[in-house]
Amino acid sequence: MATMQDVANRANVSLATVSFTINNSKPVSARTRAKVELAMKELGYRRNAVGSALARGRTHVLALLYPALQHRFSATSVLFFTSAADQARLRGYNLVLWPMSNEADAISELTSSGLVDGVVLMEVQLDDPRVEELSGGTTPFSLIGRTRDTTGIPYVDVNFEHAVENAIDRLIKLGHTNLALIDGGTGDQLLGGYGPVARTRTTFGEITAQRGLTGIIMSGGASSEGGRTLAAEFLAEHPETTGILLMNEPAGPGFVAGLQKAGKRLPDDLSVIAIGSSIDTATMAEPELSVLVSPADTLGRLGVDALIDRLDEPNKALPQRLIKCTFSKGSTLGPAPAH
Amino acid sequence: MATMQDVANRANVSLATVSFTINNSKPVSARTRAKVELAMKELGYRRNAVGSALARGRTHVLALLYPALQHRFSATSVLFFTSAADQARLRGYNLVLWPMSNEADAISELTSSGLVDGVVLMEVQLDDPRVEELSGGTTPFSLIGRTRDTTGIPYVDVNFEHAVENAIDRLIKLGHTNLALIDGGTGDQLLGGYGPVARTRTTFGEITAQRGLTGIIMSGGASSEGGRTLAAEFLAEHPETTGILLMNEPAGPGFVAGLQKAGKRLPDDLSVIAIGSSIDTATMAEPELSVLVSPADTLGRLGVDALIDRLDEPNKALPQRLIKCTFSKGSTLGPAPAH
DNA sequence: CTGAAAGCGCTTACAG
DNA sequence: CTGAAAGCGCTTACAG
């Protein structure tokens, strides 16, 4: 590999001048620029990222931090990976995957290695020790999701509050008054629970109360098997319910199958609307699930954007954004059955 | 952040001695080692990865190269990402995600940036220009998948040949003689086609001929919608077929649903065995698909291992491995219907 | 507009 | 066993 010095030699200029023309960091005469560019072309020169990083104090590498143990990713969470990587590249950064257990101390290994300029955190808990750790340090970070207290913290998250209200209102409009929220559980209570589930439950409680509806909450495993089991339990325990909000992507198709196996017709007997799933999973159910689709790709992009904005323009307004889900019609919403 | 020089000052030794004790690269007296380690602890020192990389000429960063445009990843391909990242970390490397279009020239941008020590390539085509490009360069690489000619190229791939034979023999044992292979299409013919599909078709042709069976091949879109459409087409065109090999993960649940919508019972009228899908997708179908599960997590790990072996021990045997699928029973395999 | 030189944080012959 | 010094490939004051 040719170095900058090689280019300088061939172009008969100094190393510094090569740097200036490559980075446009100082004015360079047209003649000199031409010489340098020719030499670069002839040598097939490319700037070495490591040398540059050491001199600048910036690696242009970002880390995407996600739970190491969680080894079954929903179709939705994949989109975080790929859209984040895309956006990073688009803005001249690289994204490294950083699987991590929940111990906060492992974060200092990352931030003090000097390898990354910043961190994007996924799967945020309401009281997340990793966020506390990052807040205490100097490495910029952003969240996909958000903690209970978001003061001073850049984040992008799904607007679950809006999604729940929207879903409930769709069911109300169809005449449903006995509702259920079915999710995958809040996870680790010590950490305040998993944000999306906690927020969804709260909003579900508030809106059903406010609209004068009956609302129950059930949880089950995040898998098709979990969904099938859950369907049976649900029908046994809550025969009066006719409208279901389902926030458990992996369980979706299994849940729908389980309801029908027990003799229910969708949407004649029961209406189901999924929240925050992918369109791919929704279409795998039979009949296809009506769903408020998670804006996962947008979130991945904006999560990276928020971080890079902090890095490149620290004085810009703090990026904190909630993104709405989009509705996909499907075939599991219908009028409430007459008594 | 404390530097190595800071540690040296505090321990009253030279910079070099600090380096020797950290890296165990030269003998250091117990007394000196203790002083250095104390100083490190007191300063919370961590070696800077960039300085180290520049001096060593090794960044300990690997790139995972995948098609940028493909934005719907199957449950299986996600496992490549996470298992590769896990294994890289385990062996002291970091994995950066490298979305790339199919132009081979973009590869030199990656390899000549000096950022990565090696490259793992996903979604390999039979005649893959990216592999040619990499073969011409000096950056070590490994494939998840394989090209037509694998001479001198480290790879790990699914043993599709074995999977097809195994699937066919399961169907034969159940009395099926009219078989179909349904896949997602070979993709870009200019590149020789997508390896798994091409190999599966070839093997399917060979084994059916060899066993004296009837075998037809159909392709459809890689989505639930594609699966539903395909089911209708398939039934119309091949009413005599009773045993189906399905290698199209995203279309699986939709295909099964489509067959039943047309009045077929599984497995009474038709038997289906999926090849190379994930267990997650298989369980989303109703009834649950019988499937030869792709060893995707093993492949991700071994793909990274193969690369790191090349980096750390270039004289070891060339890593080239085929991994078998494992059977998951499901409920879509049954005896061929009597005439 | 251009260049000589210091410095980013390490590693590693070389000398002792 | 320990240290002084060169060097990895860049960037950037400073001087002209």
XYZ file of C-alpha atoms (C1' of nucleotides) in Angstrom:
710
model
C 0.000 0.000 0.000
C 1.270 3.415 -0.967
C 1.554 5.913 1.854
C 1.050 9.622 1.843
C 4.813 10.009 1.762
C 4.956 7.962 -1.428
C 2.427 10.267 -3.007
C 4.375 13.323 -1.863
C 7.598 11.979 -3.337
C 6.060 11.185 -6.672
C 4.317 14.555 -6.882
C 7.395 16.432 -5.684
C 5.543 18.141 -2.869
C 5.609 17.751 0.878
C 3.667 15.260 2.914
C 1.707 18.150 4.392
C 0.594 19.386 1.005
C -0.780 15.971 0.125
C -2.765 15.996 3.331
C -4.084 19.484 2.604
C -5.318 18.568 -0.833
C -6.884 15.302 0.261
C -8.727 16.865 3.163
C -9.294 20.296 1.641
C -7.984 21.572 4.923
C -5.902 24.370 3.402
C -5.915 26.174 0.067
C -3.814 24.456 -2.579
C -2.995 25.809 -6.017
C -4.692 24.177 -8.967
C -1.350 23.088 -10.367
C -0.256 21.446 -7.151
C -3.609 19.793 -6.684
C -3.369 18.328 -10.156
C 0.086 16.941 -9.480
C -1.028 15.368 -6.224
C -4.162 13.878 -7.686
C -2.236 12.404 -10.546
C 0.276 10.836 -8.198
C -2.543 9.400 -6.090
C -4.179 7.896 -9.128
C -0.934 6.421 -10.381
C -0.166 4.849 -7.031
C -3.723 3.804 -6.275
C -3.369 5.648 -3.018
C -5.981 5.449 -0.273
C -5.682 7.172 3.043
C -4.926 4.792 5.878
C -7.791 4.933 8.347
C -5.702 4.011 11.370
C -3.030 6.659 10.886
C -5.703 9.215 10.271
C -7.653 8.130 13.324
C -4.655 8.363 15.594
C -3.777 11.852 14.425
C -7.324 13.147 14.497
C -8.479 11.443 17.644
C -11.503 10.192 15.731
C -11.918 6.693 14.385
C -15.238 7.157 12.611
C -16.306 3.874 14.104
C -19.547 3.566 16.051
C -20.640 0.658 18.213
C -24.113 -0.837 18.171
C -24.633 -2.318 21.608
C -27.212 -5.086 22.006
C -27.876 -7.865 24.512
C -25.500 -10.748 23.927
C -27.749 -13.402 25.339
C -30.795 -12.575 23.307
C -30.236 -14.939 20.486
C -33.548 -14.977 18.813
C -34.016 -11.692 17.131
C -37.397 -10.743 15.806
C -37.732 -9.654 12.216
C -38.037 -6.144 13.596
C -34.765 -6.025 15.471
C -32.784 -7.088 12.430
C -33.862 -3.925 10.758
C -32.110 -1.972 13.488
C -28.849 -3.630 12.537
C -29.037 -3.134 8.822
C -30.585 0.306 8.733
C -28.131 1.553 11.341
C -25.225 0.161 9.351
C -26.551 1.725 6.152
C -26.941 5.142 7.670
C -23.538 5.006 9.341
C -21.884 4.246 6.012
C -23.880 6.980 4.339
C -22.454 9.480 6.779
C -18.925 8.207 6.583
C -18.887 6.020 9.659
C -18.579 2.304 10.292
C -20.728 0.294 12.610
C -19.334 -2.436 14.813
C -21.625 -4.968 16.425
C -21.146 -5.068 20.167
C -22.925 -7.928 21.876
C -22.917 -7.288 25.614
C -24.328 -8.802 28.730
C -26.124 -6.447 31.019
C -23.197 -5.604 33.280
C -22.508 -1.924 33.049
C -18.780 -2.295 33.714
C -18.183 -3.953 30.382
C -18.999 -0.621 28.827
C -15.809 1.009 30.011
C -13.879 -1.637 28.134
C -15.559 -0.339 25.016
C -15.381 3.375 25.635
C -11.833 3.451 26.940
C -10.400 1.346 24.169
C -10.411 4.367 21.938
C -11.797 2.249 19.131
C -15.161 3.912 18.823
C -16.302 7.503 18.621
C -19.728 6.772 20.018
C -22.272 4.182 21.030
C -25.832 3.366 19.967
C -27.680 1.399 22.612
C -30.512 -1.036 21.807
C -33.081 -2.764 24.020
C -33.131 -0.076 26.673
C -34.637 -0.762 30.096
C -36.505 1.892 32.058
C -33.710 2.086 34.615
C -30.778 0.976 32.591
C -27.391 0.675 34.297
C -25.665 0.893 30.937
C -27.161 4.303 30.366
C -26.002 5.456 33.781
C -22.526 4.207 33.021
C -22.469 5.958 29.661
C -23.855 9.160 31.156
C -20.950 9.227 33.595
C -18.389 8.935 30.822
C -17.296 11.142 27.971
C -18.200 8.934 25.024
C -21.229 10.260 23.159
C -24.140 7.867 22.842
C -27.728 7.642 21.698
C -30.563 5.274 22.498
C -32.902 3.278 20.332
C -35.608 3.180 22.959
C -35.506 5.316 26.082
C -35.072 5.292 29.835
C -37.589 6.556 32.374
C -35.701 9.817 32.749
C -34.482 11.108 29.402
C -33.071 14.433 30.534
C -30.117 15.290 28.360
C -30.086 11.940 26.591
C -30.384 11.680 22.807
C -32.829 9.002 21.741
C -35.280 7.766 19.162
C -38.124 5.516 20.147
C -41.390 4.170 18.877
C -44.375 6.201 19.935
C -46.022 3.314 21.754
C -48.429 5.610 23.534
C -49.811 6.709 20.215
C -49.896 3.173 18.889
C -51.884 1.871 21.839
C -54.401 4.680 21.651
C -54.701 4.248 17.917
C -55.237 0.500 18.234
C -57.824 0.901 20.956
C -59.720 3.497 18.966
C -59.807 1.211 15.952
C -61.318 -1.505 18.110
C -63.811 0.900 19.690
C -64.932 2.063 16.290
C -65.703 -1.555 15.481
C -67.814 -1.872 18.602
C -65.394 -3.703 20.880
C -65.587 -2.874 24.571
C -63.882 -5.874 26.180
C -60.205 -5.553 25.385
C -57.021 -7.416 26.155
C -53.387 -6.477 25.889
C -51.130 -9.434 25.285
C -47.392 -8.933 25.496
C -44.136 -10.754 26.102
C -43.638 -9.675 29.701
C -41.672 -6.771 31.113
C -38.443 -8.653 31.641
C -36.080 -7.685 34.400
C -38.009 -5.804 37.041
C -34.826 -4.695 38.746
C -34.114 -2.501 35.771
C -37.591 -1.039 35.758
C -38.652 -3.387 33.014
C -38.422 -3.281 29.274
C -39.535 0.150 28.106
C -41.927 -0.757 25.300
C -43.874 -3.240 27.414
C -43.985 -0.981 30.463
C -45.161 2.016 28.458
C -47.694 0.022 26.516
C -49.232 -1.384 29.671
C -49.465 2.005 31.308
C -51.085 3.566 28.293
C -53.423 0.613 27.857
C -54.571 1.013 31.454
C -55.076 4.741 31.090
C -56.941 4.692 27.814
C -59.260 1.823 28.665
C -60.148 3.529 31.947
C -60.635 6.852 30.234
C -62.897 5.343 27.553
C -64.812 3.278 30.088
C -63.748 -0.091 28.709
C -62.808 -3.396 30.254
C -59.133 -4.188 29.772
C -57.086 -7.140 30.870
C -53.400 -7.878 30.431
C -51.684 -11.204 29.768
C -48.119 -12.186 28.967
C -46.561 -15.162 27.274
C -43.413 -16.518 25.760
C -41.853 -14.783 22.789
C -42.198 -17.661 20.341
C -44.802 -19.353 18.197
C -45.086 -22.047 20.804
C -45.648 -19.359 23.418
C -48.334 -17.874 21.205
C -50.213 -21.155 20.845
C -50.150 -21.799 24.583
C -51.158 -18.251 25.282
C -54.160 -18.489 22.965
C -55.542 -21.452 24.887
C -54.984 -19.785 28.253
C -56.466 -16.574 27.041
C -59.671 -18.179 25.753
C -60.088 -20.118 28.975
C -59.599 -17.132 31.236
C -61.236 -14.344 29.259
C -64.098 -15.639 27.127
C -65.769 -12.233 27.217
C -62.957 -10.378 25.478
C -63.454 -9.599 21.777
C -60.664 -7.147 20.948
C -56.973 -7.945 21.352
C -53.867 -5.781 21.219
C -50.958 -8.095 20.600
C -47.477 -6.838 21.349
C -45.361 -9.944 21.045
C -44.004 -10.254 17.554
C -42.588 -13.787 17.628
C -45.776 -15.153 19.203
C -48.083 -13.527 16.657
C -48.627 -16.257 14.066
C -48.786 -18.953 16.748
C -51.316 -16.983 18.759
C -53.565 -16.517 15.757
C -53.260 -20.206 14.915
C -54.066 -21.153 18.500
C -57.233 -19.082 18.565
C -58.494 -20.744 15.430
C -57.538 -24.201 16.591
C -59.830 -23.562 19.548
C -62.668 -22.860 17.137
C -62.593 -19.089 16.989
C -62.970 -17.346 13.672
C -60.979 -14.196 12.933
C -62.261 -11.558 12.747
C -65.838 -12.784 13.211
C -65.446 -13.902 16.817
C -62.288 -12.036 17.763
C -60.396 -9.052 16.431
C -56.633 -8.857 16.787
C -54.347 -5.939 16.107
C -50.604 -6.387 16.460
C -48.446 -3.526 17.697
C -44.852 -2.891 16.777
C -44.325 -5.980 14.674
C -42.863 -6.231 11.223
C -44.952 -6.630 8.139
C -43.058 -9.846 7.425
C -44.211 -11.496 10.614
C -47.737 -10.161 10.229
C -48.067 -11.751 6.799
C -46.846 -15.086 8.117
C -49.998 -15.356 10.199
C -53.120 -16.855 8.629
C -55.187 -14.779 8.263
C -52.719 -11.983 7.862
C -52.501 -9.878 10.995
C -53.694 -6.309 11.038
C -50.736 -4.466 12.474
C -49.294 -1.150 13.516
C -45.898 -1.708 11.960
C -42.819 -0.770 13.935
C -40.785 1.933 12.194
C -37.679 -0.119 12.865
C -35.683 0.969 9.854
C -36.398 4.620 10.583
C -35.340 4.072 14.172
C -32.065 2.486 13.193
C -31.291 5.347 10.861
C -32.309 8.069 13.275
C -30.496 6.422 16.175
C -27.277 6.640 14.212
C -28.138 10.120 13.010
C -28.711 11.296 16.561
C -25.312 10.006 17.563
C -23.450 11.444 14.610
C -25.190 14.774 15.133
C -23.841 14.805 18.672
C -20.389 14.057 17.343
C -20.340 16.454 14.443
C -22.474 19.282 15.767
C -22.577 19.102 19.560
C -24.415 22.406 19.771
C -27.424 21.382 17.761
C -30.650 20.713 19.625
C -30.670 17.432 21.545
C -32.161 14.799 19.233
C -35.132 13.216 20.982
C -37.758 11.779 18.710
C -40.764 9.512 18.890
C -41.757 7.807 15.664
C -45.254 6.574 14.952
C -46.159 3.116 13.727
C -47.885 2.796 10.371
C -51.053 0.770 9.923
C -51.169 -2.259 7.695
C -54.682 -3.483 7.094
C -54.469 -7.259 7.249
C -57.557 -9.361 7.914
C -57.930 -9.689 11.645
C -60.039 -6.626 12.420
C -63.816 -6.759 12.224
C -66.982 -5.627 13.991
C -67.538 -6.903 17.495
C -69.847 -9.920 17.452
C -73.454 -9.202 18.475
C -74.517 -10.748 21.772
C -7.600 8.792 29.389
C -4.277 7.805 30.791
C -1.626 6.837 28.272
C 1.109 4.304 28.530
C 3.506 7.139 29.226
C 1.399 8.172 32.224
C 1.630 4.655 33.575
C 5.387 4.580 32.998
C 5.849 7.868 34.855
C 3.821 6.765 37.818
C 5.581 3.416 38.038
C 9.009 4.961 37.490
C 9.790 2.718 34.580
C 10.115 3.283 30.880
C 7.337 3.290 28.360
C 8.826 0.166 26.832
C 8.685 -1.720 30.096
C 5.001 -0.950 30.444
C 4.421 -2.327 26.982
C 6.419 -5.469 27.791
C 4.441 -6.224 30.900
C 1.071 -5.546 29.294
C 1.781 -7.703 26.281
C 4.029 -10.264 27.962
C 6.311 -9.637 25.044
C 9.518 -9.671 27.121
C 10.446 -10.992 30.531
C 9.791 -8.512 33.338
C 10.828 -8.914 36.974
C 8.087 -9.603 39.448
C 8.833 -6.376 41.275
C 8.587 -4.255 38.141
C 5.481 -6.024 37.014
C 3.842 -5.280 40.339
C 4.738 -1.596 40.106
C 3.355 -1.340 36.601
C 0.170 -3.175 37.415
C -0.412 -0.996 40.434
C 0.063 2.137 38.374
C -2.339 0.851 35.739
C -4.941 0.099 38.335
C -4.552 3.491 39.974
C -4.876 5.304 36.673
C -7.599 3.070 35.286
C -5.376 2.547 32.292
C -6.544 0.764 29.162
C -4.456 0.312 26.083
C -5.518 2.533 23.212
C -6.619 0.334 20.340
C -5.713 2.820 17.628
C -2.159 3.439 18.755
C -1.673 -0.255 19.139
C -3.151 -0.979 15.721
C -0.905 1.533 13.993
C 2.229 0.136 15.578
C 1.308 -3.496 15.048
C -0.236 -3.202 11.636
C -3.239 -5.124 12.934
C -6.524 -3.548 13.896
C -8.297 -6.650 15.161
C -11.329 -5.504 13.238
C -13.079 -7.811 10.774
C -15.708 -6.829 8.239
C -18.869 -8.809 7.580
C -19.802 -8.078 4.008
C -23.414 -8.533 2.960
C -25.642 -7.252 0.137
C -26.745 -3.706 0.862
C -29.935 -3.856 -1.112
C -31.323 -6.979 0.447
C -33.383 -5.389 3.124
C -35.543 -8.232 4.217
C -33.397 -10.632 6.079
C -34.742 -14.021 6.912
C -34.635 -15.242 10.483
C -31.742 -17.391 9.387
C -29.507 -14.656 8.073
C -29.745 -12.694 11.299
C -28.051 -15.553 13.029
C -25.036 -15.035 10.801
C -24.711 -11.519 12.121
C -25.008 -12.248 15.794
C -23.108 -15.511 15.925
C -20.292 -14.024 13.860
C -20.114 -11.019 16.178
C -20.093 -13.267 19.237
C -17.304 -15.415 17.965
C -15.233 -12.450 16.872
C -15.464 -10.940 20.346
C -14.619 -14.266 21.904
C -11.396 -14.365 19.942
C -10.490 -10.765 20.588
C -11.743 -9.232 17.384
C -14.480 -6.778 16.495
C -16.940 -7.177 13.694
C -18.034 -4.294 11.532
C -21.099 -4.543 9.355
C -20.314 -3.791 5.747
C -23.363 -3.415 3.534
C -22.237 -3.478 -0.067
C -23.734 -3.472 -3.506
C -22.469 -6.109 -5.858
C -19.770 -4.038 -7.543
C -16.451 -5.627 -6.863
C -14.547 -2.338 -6.978
C -16.095 -1.160 -3.724
C -14.106 -3.879 -2.040
C -10.804 -2.142 -2.568
C -12.176 0.800 -0.620
C -12.566 -1.566 2.289
C -9.348 -3.514 2.010
C -7.090 -0.572 1.294
C -8.456 1.598 4.070
C -6.371 -0.342 6.538
C -9.319 -0.490 8.883
C -9.898 -4.220 8.793
C -7.633 -7.230 9.106
C -9.942 -9.469 7.123
C -13.302 -9.960 5.503
C -16.126 -12.463 5.898
C -18.342 -12.616 2.831
C -22.032 -13.576 2.954
C -24.501 -14.492 0.220
C -21.926 -15.848 -2.154
C -22.754 -16.399 -5.821
C -21.331 -19.283 -7.832
C -19.197 -16.905 -9.885
C -18.800 -14.047 -7.488
C -16.861 -10.987 -8.663
C -16.259 -10.002 -5.054
C -14.420 -13.238 -4.452
C -12.283 -12.671 -7.521
C -11.483 -9.190 -6.326
C -10.566 -10.441 -2.873
C -8.497 -13.285 -4.283
C -6.448 -10.761 -6.204
C -5.677 -8.734 -3.090
C -3.732 -9.355 0.063
C -6.513 -9.068 2.636
C -7.435 -12.437 4.098
C -11.064 -13.461 3.738
C -13.457 -16.324 4.267
C -16.826 -17.200 2.809
C -20.111 -18.127 4.398
C -21.288 -20.041 1.361
C -18.982 -20.946 -1.516
C -18.155 -20.275 -5.120
C -18.126 -22.838 -7.905
C -14.359 -23.145 -7.703
C -13.173 -23.176 -4.111
C -9.500 -23.865 -4.704
C -7.496 -22.147 -2.018
C -10.497 -20.336 -0.560
C -11.480 -20.754 3.083
C -15.216 -21.267 3.505
C -18.003 -22.756 5.539
C -21.269 -23.671 3.923
C -24.409 -25.645 4.519
C -24.267 -29.155 3.168
C -27.225 -28.654 0.859
C -26.422 -31.795 -1.094
C -26.863 -33.848 2.034
C -30.007 -31.951 3.017
C -31.688 -32.571 -0.323
C -30.861 -36.246 -0.313
C -32.008 -36.562 3.271
C -35.278 -34.781 2.538
C -35.961 -36.885 -0.530
C -35.254 -40.092 1.330
C -37.643 -39.094 4.088
C -40.341 -38.568 1.477
C -39.544 -41.831 -0.291
C -39.793 -43.708 2.962
C -43.294 -42.282 3.318
C -44.215 -43.542 -0.116
C -43.964 -40.340 -2.130
C -42.784 -40.655 -5.714
C -43.979 -37.403 -7.263
C -41.787 -34.685 -5.849
C -41.386 -30.958 -6.240
C -38.607 -28.584 -5.290
C -39.830 -25.091 -4.585
C -37.288 -22.337 -4.114
C -36.824 -18.588 -4.320
C -35.099 -18.500 -7.683
C -31.410 -18.497 -8.517
C -31.028 -14.734 -8.657
C -28.463 -13.152 -10.932
C -27.594 -15.607 -13.678
C -24.621 -13.529 -14.711
C -22.950 -14.465 -11.463
C -23.729 -18.136 -11.905
C -26.685 -17.879 -9.583
C -27.052 -18.057 -5.846
C -25.086 -21.034 -4.585
C -27.646 -22.695 -2.313
C -30.385 -22.646 -4.926
C -28.130 -23.783 -7.736
C -26.687 -26.652 -5.708
C -30.060 -27.702 -4.397
C -31.530 -27.870 -7.876
C -28.651 -29.876 -9.217
C -28.798 -32.354 -6.387
C -32.575 -32.581 -6.619
C -32.284 -33.419 -10.301
C -29.619 -36.024 -9.709
C -31.259 -37.779 -6.786
C -34.746 -37.929 -8.270
C -33.318 -39.366 -11.487
C -31.188 -41.828 -9.589
C -34.117 -42.994 -7.469
C -36.449 -43.123 -10.454
C -38.811 -40.434 -9.220
C -40.707 -37.639 -10.877
C -39.362 -34.256 -9.859
C -40.414 -30.775 -10.870
C -38.996 -27.381 -9.878
C -40.841 -24.111 -9.235
C -39.763 -20.730 -7.923
C -41.581 -17.880 -6.268
C -41.150 -14.668 -4.369
C -39.355 -14.684 -1.037
C -42.295 -13.507 1.063
C -45.488 -14.809 2.582
C -47.387 -13.255 -0.266
C -45.083 -15.038 -2.685
C -45.773 -18.261 -0.820
C -49.549 -17.919 -1.085
C -49.399 -17.168 -4.792
C -46.999 -19.995 -5.347
C -49.255 -22.478 -3.583
C -52.110 -21.707 -5.952
C -49.900 -21.942 -9.021
C -48.329 -25.117 -7.807
C -51.637 -26.883 -7.225
C -52.910 -25.822 -10.619
C -49.847 -26.963 -12.491
C -48.835 -30.079 -10.595
C -51.858 -31.814 -9.094
C -50.034 -35.149 -9.170
C -47.234 -34.097 -6.798
C -47.483 -35.254 -3.198
C -44.089 -34.489 -1.704
C -42.582 -31.028 -1.560
C -39.087 -29.779 -0.728
C -39.426 -26.120 0.171
C -36.333 -23.988 0.136
C -37.704 -20.488 0.494
C -37.763 -19.514 4.134
C -39.821 -16.302 3.993
C -42.457 -17.945 1.795
C -42.865 -20.979 4.052
C -45.814 -20.064 6.265
C -47.642 -18.393 3.377
C -47.133 -21.407 1.157
C -48.529 -23.752 3.768
C -51.474 -21.437 4.327
C -52.091 -21.232 0.592
C -52.184 -24.993 0.184
C -54.774 -25.328 2.913
C -56.838 -22.446 1.627
C -57.131 -24.405 -1.613
C -58.561 -27.319 0.345
C -55.487 -29.470 0.824
C -54.835 -31.069 4.179
C -51.273 -31.349 5.510
C -49.880 -33.932 5.712
C -52.827 -36.063 4.550
C -52.922 -34.785 0.980
C -49.476 -33.251 0.733
C -46.221 -33.557 2.620
C -43.868 -30.591 2.915
C -40.327 -30.506 4.211
C -38.538 -27.192 4.445
C -34.792 -27.003 3.828
C -32.408 -24.523 5.384
C -34.978 -22.492 7.276
C -34.908 -21.445 10.892
C -36.923 -23.169 13.544
C -38.593 -19.837 14.282
C -40.041 -19.533 10.811
C -41.008 -23.195 10.712
C -43.049 -22.850 13.886
C -44.859 -19.823 12.508
C -46.503 -22.023 9.924
C -49.738 -23.825 10.797
C -49.282 -26.720 11.005
C -45.688 -26.393 12.046
C -43.337 -27.164 9.187
C -41.108 -30.191 9.262
C -37.718 -28.753 8.502
C -34.043 -29.413 8.006
C -32.837 -26.467 10.059
C -30.017 -24.348 8.714
C -26.968 -24.429 10.999
C -26.780 -20.659 10.671
C -25.253 -19.918 14.046
C -22.588 -22.553 13.525
C -21.858 -21.091 10.122
C -21.456 -17.578 11.487
C -19.072 -18.811 14.142
C -17.052 -21.006 11.836
C -16.905 -18.336 9.146
C -15.227 -16.017 11.618
C -13.074 -18.825 12.950
C -11.878 -19.675 9.468
C -10.851 -16.079 8.915
C -9.108 -15.648 12.245
C -7.294 -18.942 11.733
C -5.953 -17.573 8.470
C -4.833 -14.445 10.270
C -3.312 -16.040 13.334
C -2.007 -19.288 11.914
C -1.588 -18.951 8.156
C 0.076 -22.336 7.922
C -2.756 -24.359 9.333
C -4.824 -26.419 6.932
C -7.191 -24.415 4.767
C -10.536 -24.290 6.582
C -13.204 -25.630 4.244
C -16.220 -27.122 5.922
C -19.721 -28.242 5.056
C -22.196 -28.320 7.919
C -25.277 -30.506 7.930
C -28.785 -29.330 8.692
C -30.571 -30.830 11.684
C -34.065 -32.243 11.407
C -36.967 -30.773 13.314
C -40.033 -32.956 13.210
C -42.941 -30.577 12.779
C -46.265 -31.808 11.427
C -46.132 -31.608 7.667
C -44.718 -35.009 6.828
C -46.978 -38.003 6.395
C -47.535 -41.067 4.214
C -48.314 -40.501 0.569
C -52.063 -40.629 -0.039
C -53.345 -43.859 -1.562
C -54.692 -43.554 -5.107
C 0.184 28.721 -1.142
C 3.907 25.322 0.701
C 7.014 22.863 3.946
C 9.666 21.184 8.177
C 8.569 19.286 12.355
C 6.050 17.810 16.365
C 2.785 14.739 17.931
C -1.278 11.174 18.203
C -0.309 6.159 21.473
C 1.591 2.491 20.824
C 5.479 -1.650 19.447
C 9.915 -3.399 18.779
C 14.615 -3.940 17.185
C 18.862 -2.561 19.363
C 21.991 -1.770 23.112
C 23.305 -2.466 27.647
C 15.752 -7.592 32.947
C 15.317 -2.456 31.428
C 15.587 1.758 28.514
C 16.362 5.204 24.604
C 14.853 5.745 20.156
C 12.867 4.889 15.689
C 8.786 4.115 13.396
C 3.650 2.865 12.191
C 0.643 6.814 8.736
C -1.384 10.410 9.364
C -2.809 15.863 10.983
C -1.857 20.401 12.166
C 0.076 24.405 14.447
C 3.897 27.276 13.112
C 6.877 29.661 9.976
C 7.796 31.499 5.671
